[in-house]
Coordinates of C-alpha atoms and ligand atoms in Angstrom, one line a residue:
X1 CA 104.6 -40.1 -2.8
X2 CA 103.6 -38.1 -6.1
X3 CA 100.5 -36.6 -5.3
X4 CA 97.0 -37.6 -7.2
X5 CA 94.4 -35.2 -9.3
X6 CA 91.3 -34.3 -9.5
X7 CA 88.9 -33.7 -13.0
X8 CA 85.3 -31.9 -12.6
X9 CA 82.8 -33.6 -14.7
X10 CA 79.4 -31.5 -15.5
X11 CA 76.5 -30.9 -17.8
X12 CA 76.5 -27.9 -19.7
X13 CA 72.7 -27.4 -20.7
X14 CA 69.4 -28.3 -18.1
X15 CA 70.5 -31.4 -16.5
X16 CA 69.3 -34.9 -18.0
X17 CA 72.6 -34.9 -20.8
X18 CA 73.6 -38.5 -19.5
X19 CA 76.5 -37.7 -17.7
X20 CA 76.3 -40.8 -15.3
X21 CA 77.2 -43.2 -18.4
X22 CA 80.0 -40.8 -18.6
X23 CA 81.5 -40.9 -15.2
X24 CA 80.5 -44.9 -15.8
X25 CA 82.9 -45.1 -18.7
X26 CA 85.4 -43.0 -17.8
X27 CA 85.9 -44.5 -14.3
X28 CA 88.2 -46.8 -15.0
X29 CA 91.0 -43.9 -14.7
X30 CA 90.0 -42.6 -11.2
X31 CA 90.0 -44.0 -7.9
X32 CA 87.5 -41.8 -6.4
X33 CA 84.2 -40.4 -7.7
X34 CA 82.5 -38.0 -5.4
X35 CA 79.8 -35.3 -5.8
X36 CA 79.7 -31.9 -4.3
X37 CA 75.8 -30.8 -5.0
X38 CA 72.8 -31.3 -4.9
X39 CA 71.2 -34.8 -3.3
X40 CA 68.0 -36.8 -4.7
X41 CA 66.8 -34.0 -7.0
X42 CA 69.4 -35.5 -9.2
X43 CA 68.6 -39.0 -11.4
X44 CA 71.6 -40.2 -12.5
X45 CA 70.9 -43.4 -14.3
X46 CA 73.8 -46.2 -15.2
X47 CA 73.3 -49.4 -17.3
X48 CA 74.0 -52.4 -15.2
X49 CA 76.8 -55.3 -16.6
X50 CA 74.3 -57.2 -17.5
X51 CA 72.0 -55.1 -19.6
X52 CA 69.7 -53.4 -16.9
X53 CA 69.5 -49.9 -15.9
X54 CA 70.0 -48.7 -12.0
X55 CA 69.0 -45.1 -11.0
X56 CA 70.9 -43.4 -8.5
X57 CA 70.1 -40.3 -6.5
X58 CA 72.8 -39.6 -4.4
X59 CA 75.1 -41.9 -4.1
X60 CA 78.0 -41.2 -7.1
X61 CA 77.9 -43.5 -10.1
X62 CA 80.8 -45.3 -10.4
X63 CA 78.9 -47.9 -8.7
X64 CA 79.8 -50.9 -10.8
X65 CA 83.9 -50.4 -10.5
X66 CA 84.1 -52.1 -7.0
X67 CA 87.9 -50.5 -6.7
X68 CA 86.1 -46.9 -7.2
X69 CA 85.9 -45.0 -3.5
X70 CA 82.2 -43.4 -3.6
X71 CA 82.6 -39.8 -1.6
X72 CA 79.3 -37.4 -1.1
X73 CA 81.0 -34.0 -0.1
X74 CA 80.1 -31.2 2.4
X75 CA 78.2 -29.4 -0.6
X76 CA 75.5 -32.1 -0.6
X77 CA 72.6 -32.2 0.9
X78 CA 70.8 -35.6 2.0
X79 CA 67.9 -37.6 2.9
X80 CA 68.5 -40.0 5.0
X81 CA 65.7 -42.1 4.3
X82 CA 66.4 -42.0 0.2
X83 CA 70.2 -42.5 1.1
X84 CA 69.3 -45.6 2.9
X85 CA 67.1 -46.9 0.5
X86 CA 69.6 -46.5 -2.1
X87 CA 72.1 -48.1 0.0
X88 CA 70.0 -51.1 0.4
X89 CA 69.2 -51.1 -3.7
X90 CA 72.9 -51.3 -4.3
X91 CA 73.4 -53.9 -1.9
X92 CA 71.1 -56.1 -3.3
X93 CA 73.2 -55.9 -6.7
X94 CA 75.8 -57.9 -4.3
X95 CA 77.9 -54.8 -4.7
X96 CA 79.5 -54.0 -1.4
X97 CA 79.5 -50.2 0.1
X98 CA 81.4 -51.1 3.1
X99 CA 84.6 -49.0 3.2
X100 CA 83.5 -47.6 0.1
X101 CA 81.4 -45.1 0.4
X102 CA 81.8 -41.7 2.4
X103 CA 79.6 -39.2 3.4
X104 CA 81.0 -36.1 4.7
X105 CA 79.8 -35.1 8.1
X106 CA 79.6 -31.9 7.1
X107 CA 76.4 -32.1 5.0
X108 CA 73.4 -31.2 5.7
X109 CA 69.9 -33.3 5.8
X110 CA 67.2 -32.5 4.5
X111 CA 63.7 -32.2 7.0
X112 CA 60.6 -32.6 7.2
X113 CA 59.5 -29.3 7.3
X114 CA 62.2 -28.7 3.8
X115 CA 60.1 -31.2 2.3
X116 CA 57.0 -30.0 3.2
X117 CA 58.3 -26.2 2.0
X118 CA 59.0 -27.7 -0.9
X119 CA 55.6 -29.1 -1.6
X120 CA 54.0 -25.6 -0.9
X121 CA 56.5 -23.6 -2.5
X122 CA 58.2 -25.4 -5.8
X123 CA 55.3 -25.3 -7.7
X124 CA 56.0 -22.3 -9.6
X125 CA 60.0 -23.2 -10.1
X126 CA 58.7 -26.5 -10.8
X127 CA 61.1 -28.6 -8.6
X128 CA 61.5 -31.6 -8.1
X129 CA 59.9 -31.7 -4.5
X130 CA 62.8 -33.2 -2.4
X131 CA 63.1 -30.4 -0.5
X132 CA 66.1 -29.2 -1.7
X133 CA 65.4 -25.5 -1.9
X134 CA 64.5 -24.7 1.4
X135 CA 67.4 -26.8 2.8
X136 CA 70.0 -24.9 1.4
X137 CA 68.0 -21.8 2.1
X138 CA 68.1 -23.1 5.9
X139 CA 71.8 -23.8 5.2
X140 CA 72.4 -20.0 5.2
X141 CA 69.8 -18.8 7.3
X142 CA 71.8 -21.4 10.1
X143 CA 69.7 -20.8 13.0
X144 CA 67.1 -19.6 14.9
X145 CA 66.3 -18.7 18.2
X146 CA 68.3 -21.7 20.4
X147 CA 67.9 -24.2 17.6
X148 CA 69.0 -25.2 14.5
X149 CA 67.6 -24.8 11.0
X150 CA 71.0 -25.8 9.7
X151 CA 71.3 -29.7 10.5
X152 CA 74.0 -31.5 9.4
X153 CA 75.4 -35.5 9.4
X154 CA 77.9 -35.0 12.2
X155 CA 75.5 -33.1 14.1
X156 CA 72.6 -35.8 14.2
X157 CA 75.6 -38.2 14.8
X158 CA 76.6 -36.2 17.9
X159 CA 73.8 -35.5 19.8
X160 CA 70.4 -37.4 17.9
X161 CA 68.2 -36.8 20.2
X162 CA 68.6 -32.8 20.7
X163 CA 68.3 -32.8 16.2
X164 CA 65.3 -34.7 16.2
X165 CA 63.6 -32.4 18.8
X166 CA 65.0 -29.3 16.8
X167 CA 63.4 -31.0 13.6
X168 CA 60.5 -31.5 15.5
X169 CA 60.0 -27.5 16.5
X170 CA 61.0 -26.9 13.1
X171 CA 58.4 -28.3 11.6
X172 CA 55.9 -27.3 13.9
X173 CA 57.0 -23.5 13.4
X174 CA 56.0 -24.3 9.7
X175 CA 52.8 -26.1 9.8
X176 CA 51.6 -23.1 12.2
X177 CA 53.0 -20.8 9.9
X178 CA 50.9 -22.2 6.8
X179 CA 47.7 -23.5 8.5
X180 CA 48.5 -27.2 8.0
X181 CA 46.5 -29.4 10.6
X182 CA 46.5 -33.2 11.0
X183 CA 50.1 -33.9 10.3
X184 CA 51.9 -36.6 11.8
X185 CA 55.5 -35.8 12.0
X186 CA 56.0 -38.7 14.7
X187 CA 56.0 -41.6 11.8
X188 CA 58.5 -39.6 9.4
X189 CA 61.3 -38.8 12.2
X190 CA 61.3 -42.6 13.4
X191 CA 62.0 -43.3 9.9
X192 CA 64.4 -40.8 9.5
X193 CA 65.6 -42.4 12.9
X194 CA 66.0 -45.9 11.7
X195 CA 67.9 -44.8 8.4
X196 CA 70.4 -42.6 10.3
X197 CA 71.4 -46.4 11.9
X198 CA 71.7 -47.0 8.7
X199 CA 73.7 -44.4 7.3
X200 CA 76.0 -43.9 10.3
X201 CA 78.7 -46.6 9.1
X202 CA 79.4 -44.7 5.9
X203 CA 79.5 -41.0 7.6
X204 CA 82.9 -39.1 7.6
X205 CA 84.1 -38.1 10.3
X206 CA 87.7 -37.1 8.9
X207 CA 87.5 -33.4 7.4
X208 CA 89.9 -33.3 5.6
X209 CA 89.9 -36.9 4.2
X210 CA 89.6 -36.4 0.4
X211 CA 92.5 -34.0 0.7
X212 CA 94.4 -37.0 2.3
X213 CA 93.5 -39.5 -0.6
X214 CA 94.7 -37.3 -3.4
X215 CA 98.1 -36.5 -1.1
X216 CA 98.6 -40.3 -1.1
X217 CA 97.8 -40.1 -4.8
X218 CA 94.4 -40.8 -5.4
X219 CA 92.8 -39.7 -8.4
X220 CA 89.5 -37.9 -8.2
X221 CA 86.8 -37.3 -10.6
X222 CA 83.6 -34.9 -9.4
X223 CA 80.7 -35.9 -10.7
X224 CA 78.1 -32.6 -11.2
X225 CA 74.8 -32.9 -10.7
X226 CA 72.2 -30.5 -12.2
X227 CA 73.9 -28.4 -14.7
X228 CA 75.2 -25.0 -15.8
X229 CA 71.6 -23.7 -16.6
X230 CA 70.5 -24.7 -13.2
X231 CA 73.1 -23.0 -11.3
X232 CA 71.7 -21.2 -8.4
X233 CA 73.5 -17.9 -9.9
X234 CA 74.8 -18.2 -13.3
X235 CA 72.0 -20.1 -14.4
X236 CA 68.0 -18.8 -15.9
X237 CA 67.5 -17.6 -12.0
X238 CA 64.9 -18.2 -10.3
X239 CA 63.8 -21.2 -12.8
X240 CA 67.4 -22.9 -11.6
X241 CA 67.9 -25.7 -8.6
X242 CA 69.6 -24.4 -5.1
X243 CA 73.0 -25.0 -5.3
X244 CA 75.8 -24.0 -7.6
X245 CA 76.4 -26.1 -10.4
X246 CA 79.2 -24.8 -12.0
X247 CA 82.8 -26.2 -12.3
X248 CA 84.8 -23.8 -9.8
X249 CA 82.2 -25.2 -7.3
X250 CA 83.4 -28.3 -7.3
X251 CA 86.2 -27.3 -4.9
X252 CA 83.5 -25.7 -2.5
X253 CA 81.5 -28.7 -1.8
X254 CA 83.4 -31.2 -2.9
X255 CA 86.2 -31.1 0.1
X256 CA 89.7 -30.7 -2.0
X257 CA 91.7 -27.3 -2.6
X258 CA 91.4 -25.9 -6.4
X259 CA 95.7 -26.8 -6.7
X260 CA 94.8 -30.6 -7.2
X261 CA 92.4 -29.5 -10.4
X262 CA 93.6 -30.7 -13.9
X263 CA 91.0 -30.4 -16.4
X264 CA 87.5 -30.2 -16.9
X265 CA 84.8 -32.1 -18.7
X266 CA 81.6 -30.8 -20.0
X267 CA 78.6 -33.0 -20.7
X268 CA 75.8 -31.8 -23.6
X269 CA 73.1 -34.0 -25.2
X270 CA 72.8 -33.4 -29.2
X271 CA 68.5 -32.8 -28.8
X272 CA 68.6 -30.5 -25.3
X273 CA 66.1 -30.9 -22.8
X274 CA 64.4 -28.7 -19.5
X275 CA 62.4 -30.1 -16.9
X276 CA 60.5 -27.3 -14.6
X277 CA 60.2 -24.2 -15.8
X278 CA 61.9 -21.0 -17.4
X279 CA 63.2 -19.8 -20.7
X280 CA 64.4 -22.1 -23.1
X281 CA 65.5 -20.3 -26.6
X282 CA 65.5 -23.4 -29.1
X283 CA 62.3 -25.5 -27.6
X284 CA 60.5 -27.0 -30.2
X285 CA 57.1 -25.4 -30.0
X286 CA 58.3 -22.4 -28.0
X287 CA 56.3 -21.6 -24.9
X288 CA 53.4 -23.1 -26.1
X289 CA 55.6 -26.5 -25.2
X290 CA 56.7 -25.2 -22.2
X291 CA 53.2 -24.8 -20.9
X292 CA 52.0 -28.3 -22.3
X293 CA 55.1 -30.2 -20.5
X294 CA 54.5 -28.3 -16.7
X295 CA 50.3 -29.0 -17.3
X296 CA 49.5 -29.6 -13.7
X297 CA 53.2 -29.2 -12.4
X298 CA 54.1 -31.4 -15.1
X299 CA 52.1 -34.5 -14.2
X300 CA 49.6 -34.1 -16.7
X301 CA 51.0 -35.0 -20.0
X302 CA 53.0 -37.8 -19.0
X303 CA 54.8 -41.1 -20.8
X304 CA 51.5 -43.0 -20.8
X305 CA 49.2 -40.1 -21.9
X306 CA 51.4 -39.4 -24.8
X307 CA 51.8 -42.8 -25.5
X308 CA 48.2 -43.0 -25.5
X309 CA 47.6 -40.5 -27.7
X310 CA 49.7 -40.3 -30.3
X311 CA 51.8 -41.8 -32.8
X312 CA 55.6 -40.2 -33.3
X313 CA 56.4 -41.1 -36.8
X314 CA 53.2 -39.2 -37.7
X315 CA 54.1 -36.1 -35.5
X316 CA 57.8 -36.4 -36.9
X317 CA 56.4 -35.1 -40.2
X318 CA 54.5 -32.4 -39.2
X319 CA 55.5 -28.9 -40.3
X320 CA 55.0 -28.1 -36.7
X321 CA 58.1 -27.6 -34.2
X322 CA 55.7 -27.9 -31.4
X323 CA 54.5 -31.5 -32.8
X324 CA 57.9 -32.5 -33.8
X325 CA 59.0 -32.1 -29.9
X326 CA 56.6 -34.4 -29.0
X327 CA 57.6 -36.8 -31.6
X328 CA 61.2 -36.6 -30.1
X329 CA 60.3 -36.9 -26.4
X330 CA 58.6 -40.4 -27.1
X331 CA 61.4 -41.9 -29.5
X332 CA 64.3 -40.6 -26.9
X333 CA 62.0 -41.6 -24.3
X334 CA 62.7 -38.2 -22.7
X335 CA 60.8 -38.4 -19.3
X336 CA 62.4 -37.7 -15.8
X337 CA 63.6 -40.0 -14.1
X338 CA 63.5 -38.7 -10.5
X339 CA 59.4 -36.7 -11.7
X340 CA 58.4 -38.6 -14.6
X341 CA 57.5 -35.8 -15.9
X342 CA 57.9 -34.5 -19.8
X343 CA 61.2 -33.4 -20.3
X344 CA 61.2 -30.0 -22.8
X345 CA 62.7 -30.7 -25.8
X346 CA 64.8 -28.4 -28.2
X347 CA 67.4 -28.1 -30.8
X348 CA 71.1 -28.1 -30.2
X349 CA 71.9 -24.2 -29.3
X350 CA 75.8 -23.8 -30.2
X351 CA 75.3 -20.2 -28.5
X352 CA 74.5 -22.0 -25.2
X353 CA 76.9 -24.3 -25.8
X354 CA 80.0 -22.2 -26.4
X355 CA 78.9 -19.6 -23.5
X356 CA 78.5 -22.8 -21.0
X357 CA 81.9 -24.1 -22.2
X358 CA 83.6 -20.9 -22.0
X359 CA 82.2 -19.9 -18.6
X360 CA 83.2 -23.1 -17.1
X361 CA 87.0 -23.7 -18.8
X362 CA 85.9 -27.0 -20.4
X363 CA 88.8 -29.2 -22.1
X364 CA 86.8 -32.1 -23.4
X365 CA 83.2 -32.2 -24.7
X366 CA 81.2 -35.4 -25.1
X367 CA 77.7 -34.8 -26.8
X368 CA 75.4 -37.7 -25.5
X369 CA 72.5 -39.3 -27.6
X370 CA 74.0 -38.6 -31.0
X371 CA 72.0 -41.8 -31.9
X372 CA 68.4 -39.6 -31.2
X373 CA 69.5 -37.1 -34.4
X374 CA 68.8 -39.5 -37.2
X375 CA 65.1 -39.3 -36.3
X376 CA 65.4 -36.1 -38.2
X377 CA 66.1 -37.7 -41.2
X378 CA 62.1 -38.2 -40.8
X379 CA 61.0 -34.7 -40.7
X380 CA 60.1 -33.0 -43.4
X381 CA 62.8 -30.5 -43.6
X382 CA 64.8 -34.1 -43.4
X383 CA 67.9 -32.3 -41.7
X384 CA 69.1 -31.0 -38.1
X385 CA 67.9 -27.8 -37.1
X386 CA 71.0 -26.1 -34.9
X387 CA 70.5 -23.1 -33.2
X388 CA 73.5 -20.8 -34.3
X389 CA 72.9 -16.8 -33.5
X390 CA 71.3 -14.9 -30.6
X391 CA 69.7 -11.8 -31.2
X392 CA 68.4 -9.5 -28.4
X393 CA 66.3 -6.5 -29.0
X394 CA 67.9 -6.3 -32.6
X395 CA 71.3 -6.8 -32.1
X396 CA 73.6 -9.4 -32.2
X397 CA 74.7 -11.0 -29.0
X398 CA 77.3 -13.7 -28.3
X399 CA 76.5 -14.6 -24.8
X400 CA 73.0 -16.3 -22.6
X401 CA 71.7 -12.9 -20.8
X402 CA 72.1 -13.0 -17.5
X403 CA 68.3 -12.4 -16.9
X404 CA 65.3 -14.2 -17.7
X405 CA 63.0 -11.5 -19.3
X406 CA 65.7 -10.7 -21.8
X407 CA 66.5 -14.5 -22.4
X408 CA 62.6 -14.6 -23.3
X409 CA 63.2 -11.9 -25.7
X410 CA 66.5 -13.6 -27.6
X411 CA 65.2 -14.3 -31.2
X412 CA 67.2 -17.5 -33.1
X413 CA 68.9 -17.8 -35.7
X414 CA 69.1 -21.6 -37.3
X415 CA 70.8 -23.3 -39.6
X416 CA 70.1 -27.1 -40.9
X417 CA 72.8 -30.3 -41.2
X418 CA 72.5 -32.8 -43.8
X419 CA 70.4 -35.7 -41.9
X420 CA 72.1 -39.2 -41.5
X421 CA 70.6 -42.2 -42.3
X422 CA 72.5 -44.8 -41.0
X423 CA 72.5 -46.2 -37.6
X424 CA 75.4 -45.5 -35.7
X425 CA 74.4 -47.6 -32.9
X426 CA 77.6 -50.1 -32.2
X427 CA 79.7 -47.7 -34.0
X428 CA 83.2 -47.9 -32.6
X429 CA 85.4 -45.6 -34.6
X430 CA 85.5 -41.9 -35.3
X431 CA 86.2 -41.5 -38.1
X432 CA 83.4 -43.9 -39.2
X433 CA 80.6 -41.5 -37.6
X434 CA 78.0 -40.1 -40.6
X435 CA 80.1 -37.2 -42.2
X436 CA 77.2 -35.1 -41.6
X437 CA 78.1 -35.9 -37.9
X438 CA 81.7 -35.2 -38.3
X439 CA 81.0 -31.8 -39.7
X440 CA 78.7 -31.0 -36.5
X441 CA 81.2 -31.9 -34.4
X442 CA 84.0 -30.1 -36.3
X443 CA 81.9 -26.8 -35.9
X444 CA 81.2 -27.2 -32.2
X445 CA 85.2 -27.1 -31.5
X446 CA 85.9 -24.3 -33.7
X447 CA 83.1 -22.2 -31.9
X448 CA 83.6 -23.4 -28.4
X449 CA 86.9 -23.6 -28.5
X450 CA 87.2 -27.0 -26.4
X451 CA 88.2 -30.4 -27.9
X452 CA 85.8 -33.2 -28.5
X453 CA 86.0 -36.6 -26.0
X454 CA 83.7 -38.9 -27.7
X455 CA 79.9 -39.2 -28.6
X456 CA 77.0 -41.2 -27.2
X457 CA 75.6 -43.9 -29.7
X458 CA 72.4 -45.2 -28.1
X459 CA 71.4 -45.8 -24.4
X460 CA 73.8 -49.1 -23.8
X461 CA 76.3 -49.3 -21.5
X462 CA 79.2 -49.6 -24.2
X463 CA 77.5 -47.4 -26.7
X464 CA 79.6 -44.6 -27.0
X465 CA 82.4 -44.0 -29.3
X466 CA 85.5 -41.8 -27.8
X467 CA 87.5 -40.0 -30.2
X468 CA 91.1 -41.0 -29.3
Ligands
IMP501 P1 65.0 -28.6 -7.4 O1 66.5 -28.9 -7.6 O2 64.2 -29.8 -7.0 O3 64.9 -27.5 -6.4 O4 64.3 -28.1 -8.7 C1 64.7 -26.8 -9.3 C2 64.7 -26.9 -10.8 O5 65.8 -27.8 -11.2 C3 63.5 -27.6 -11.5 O6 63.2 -27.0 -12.7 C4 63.9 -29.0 -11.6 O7 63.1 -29.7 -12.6 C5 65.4 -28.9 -12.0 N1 66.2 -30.0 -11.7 C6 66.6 -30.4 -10.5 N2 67.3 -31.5 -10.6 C7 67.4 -31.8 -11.9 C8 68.1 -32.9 -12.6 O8 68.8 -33.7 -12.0 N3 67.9 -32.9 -13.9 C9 67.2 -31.9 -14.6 N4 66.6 -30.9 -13.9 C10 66.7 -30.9 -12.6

C-alpha cells in the first residue's frame, strides 16, 4: 500500500485570517483533518450547507465532510466541559462523531485552578481566559510534590478518581496562594466529571494511530490554530498564546513524523487584525487604537457600543487612520468570536507577510476577505494603503525583530493600490478579479516568493475563488 501525506495549514499574521473556510473548502482532498495546538482559545468559524454559520473551538473543521476523520493531537490542550459541549452542538446538526473523531490520550486538560490562573493572570497579555497559559506552563512544570500538575486524557481515563483529587489539591494550592475565599470547586469537577463520560468514547488510546492512517494511505491536512505572530517563541513574545504555532510544529503535536510532510499552506487576511495586546506595525490609529480595542480588557468598546455610536461610511472618510479602523471593524464585522472583543485592525504589511512565509516554507498563499478592500474605494485617499518597508532605528530592515521594544520602534513605509469598485462577491474566475487586485497579488508572490492558491470573496461558504 502506497503510503498517504500530510499538508500543514496555518495563519501567517494574529490569528482571526479565516482559515477554517479554508480547511472547509479544501477538505475535499484529505481524509483526515487534525489539529496539533491550542484548544478553545481558538474560534474557528465554518458556514453551514445551508447558509448558517457554526463556531468551533476544538474540534477540527472539516465538520461538514462526514467521510473527513476529525483527530485532536497530543499538542492540544482541552476542556472537557467545552469539548463536550461542542460535541453535543455538532450532534444536533445530525452530523455523526462516532468513529470520527479522535482525541489523543496524550493531551492534556485544562483545570480549574488553569482557568482560574488565567483569570488573575491574562489580563495584561490580554488572553482569551480559557486557561490556556497556565496549562501548558503546568505541561512543563509536570509535577509537584506526589501529584500531578500535568494531567492528561489517558490519565483521567486510567485512574479518575486519583486526577480529580489531584485537581482538587491543585486548586486549593492556588486559591491559598492568591487569597481567593468562597470558591466552590465541588460544582465544577462534577461537571468536568460528567463530560469526561462524555468524552471517553472519542479518546485515543492508540499512540501511534495517525502514523498508522497515513501508512495505509490516508491523507492528512493540520489545521493551525492561532498563528505565526502568536507563536509562543517566534512570535511578538510575551503578547503571543502558549503554544507554538508555527508549521514545523505541526509534527510535535500533531502525532506524525516530519517524512509524511508535502507542502505547506499559509493563511493571511487582506485588512490584518490583533486581538490582545502587543505591537502591531500597520494598525490603523497606531497605539492610540490599541489602547481603545483592550479598554477594560477589551470588553469595553464592543460590537454594540460601536454600533451605537457611530456611523462607518462617515468614519470611512475621515483623514484619520485611527477613525478609518473603526470604520473597517464594523463593515468586516471584525469582533472575536471566542471574546467578542474589538479585533485591531491594520493595513496589509507585505514585510510581515514575506518574513511569515519565509520562516515557515509556505507553498501556497490564500489571502482571505479580499471582498472587505473595496471599502477603500470610500476613503478619501480612495486607494489601499499596503505596508511595504520596515525601518528600525534608521535603517532598513527586511525582517519582524525578534523583540517587542524594537518592533515598537519599526517606522513604515506605505505605498497605495488603485481602489476597486466592483464587487467581487460571486466572482468565480481569476483572471476576472479587479486588475488592481491582480497587481496586489502579483507583488505579494514576487516578494514572498510563494505561489498564490486562491482569494476570499465575501463570508459565504462558496465565496472564494481559487487560482487554478
Ligand atoms: P491565550 O491563547 O488565550 O493565552 O491568549 C494569548 C493571546 O493570543 C491573546 O492576545 C489572545 O487574544 C490571542 N489569541 C488566542 N487565540 C486566538 C485566536 O484564535 N485568534 C486570535 N487571537 C488569539
Amino acid at each position: 500500500m502506497k503510503p498517504g501525506y500530510s499538508d500543514v495549514l496555518i495563519g501567517l499574521q494574529y490569528g482571526d485570517e479565516g482559515k477554517a473556510k479554508v480547511i472547509d473548502m479544501l477538505a475535499k482532498d484529505y481524509d483526515i483533518v487534525a489539529r496539533f495546538n491550542g484548544g478553545a482559545n481558538a474560534g474557528h468559524t465554518i458556514g453551514t450547507p445551508d447558509g448558517k454559520t457554526v463556531a468551533l473551538n476544538q474540534i477540527p473543521s472539516a465538520i461538514f465532510h462526514s467521510n473527513i476523520i476529525l483527530y485532536i493531537g497530543s499538542g492540544c490542550v482541552v476542556n472537557l466541559e467545552k469539548l463536550a459541549a461542542e460535541i453535543e452542538m455538532i450532534t444536533a446538526l445530525h452530523i455523526d462523531l462516532n468513529g470520527r473523531l479522535h482525541v489523543s490520550d496524550q493531551a492534556s486538560v485544562i483545570q480549574p485552578h488553569h482557568l482560574l490562573l488565567d483569570s488573575i493572570m491574562g489580563g495584561t497579555i490580554g488572553t482569551t481566559k480559557n486557561g490556556i497559559g497556565p496549562c501548558y506552563s503546568d505541561k512543563a512544570r509536570r509535577m509537584y510534590k506526589d501529584r500531578l500538575l500535568n494531567i492528561r486524557l489517558g490519565d483521567l481515563l486510567d485512574d479518575p478518581d486519583a486526577c480529580f483529587a489531584m485537581m482538587r489539591k491543585n486548586f486549593d494550592e492556588e486559591i491559598e496562594a492568591h487569597y481567593i475565599q468562597n470558591v466552590d470547586i465541588a460544582a465544577q469537577l462534577a461537571r468536568m466529571h460528567s463530560a469526561l463520560e462524555k468524552i471517553r468514547p472519542f479518546v485515543q488510546r492508540d499512540t501511534l494511530f495517525l502514523l498508522k492512517q497515513v501508512q495505509s494511505g490516508k491523507r492528512v491536512l493540520f489545521e493551525g490554530a492561532q498563528s505565526v505572530m502568536l507563536d509562543v517563541t517566534k512570535g511578538s513574545v510575551p503578547y503571543v498564546t502558549s503554544s507554538a504555532t508555527v508549521a514545523g510544529s505541526a509534527y510535535v503535536g500533531g502525532d506524525l513524523p516530519p517524512v509524511y510532510h508535502r507542502k505547506t499552506i499559509g493563511v493571511a487576511k487582506a485588512i490584518m487584525s490583533r486581538v490582545g495586546n502587543g505591537p502591531f506595525a500597520s494598525e490603523f490609529g497606531g497605539e492610540k487604537s490599541e489602547a481603545y480595542c483592550m479598554e477594560d480588557g477589551g470588553n469595553k468598546n464592543t460590537r454594540d457600543t460601536e454600533e451605537k455610536i457611530y456611523d462607518p461610511a462617515k468614519l470611512l472618510a475621515s483623514s484619520d487612520p485611527f477613525d478609518i479602523g473603526i470604520a473597517l471593524r464594523m463593515l468586516g464585522r471584525e469582533y472575536g468570536t471566542v471574546s467578542k472583543r474589538p479585533r485591531r485592525l491594520g493595513m496589509l504589511d507585505l514585510v510581515q507577510l514575506t518574513h511569515a512565509v519565509k520562516m515557515n516554507g509556505i507553498d501556497l498563499l490564500f489571502l482571505t476577505k479580499c471582498d472587505l478592500l473595496k471599502d477603500f474605494g470610500k476613503t478619501s485617499a480612495k486607494s489601499i494603503p499596503v505596508v511595504t518597508a520596515y525601518s528600525l532605528n534608521g535603517q532598513p530592515i527586511d525582517f519582524v525583530p525578534g523583540s517587542n521594544g524594537a518592533y515598537r520602534k519599526v517606522k513604515v513605509t506605505i505605498e497605495e493600490y488603485a481602489a476597486f469598485e466592483e464587487s467581487i462577491s460571486g466572482m468565480k474566475h481569476w483572471k476576472k478579479l479587479p486588475k488592481s487586485l491582480l497587481a496586489l497579488m502579483d507583488q505579494i508572490e514576487k516578494r514572498a516568493g510563494c505561489n498564490m492558491l486562491g482569494v476570499g470573496t465575501g463570508p459565504e461558504r462558496e465565496e472564494y475563488v481559487l487560482r487554478k
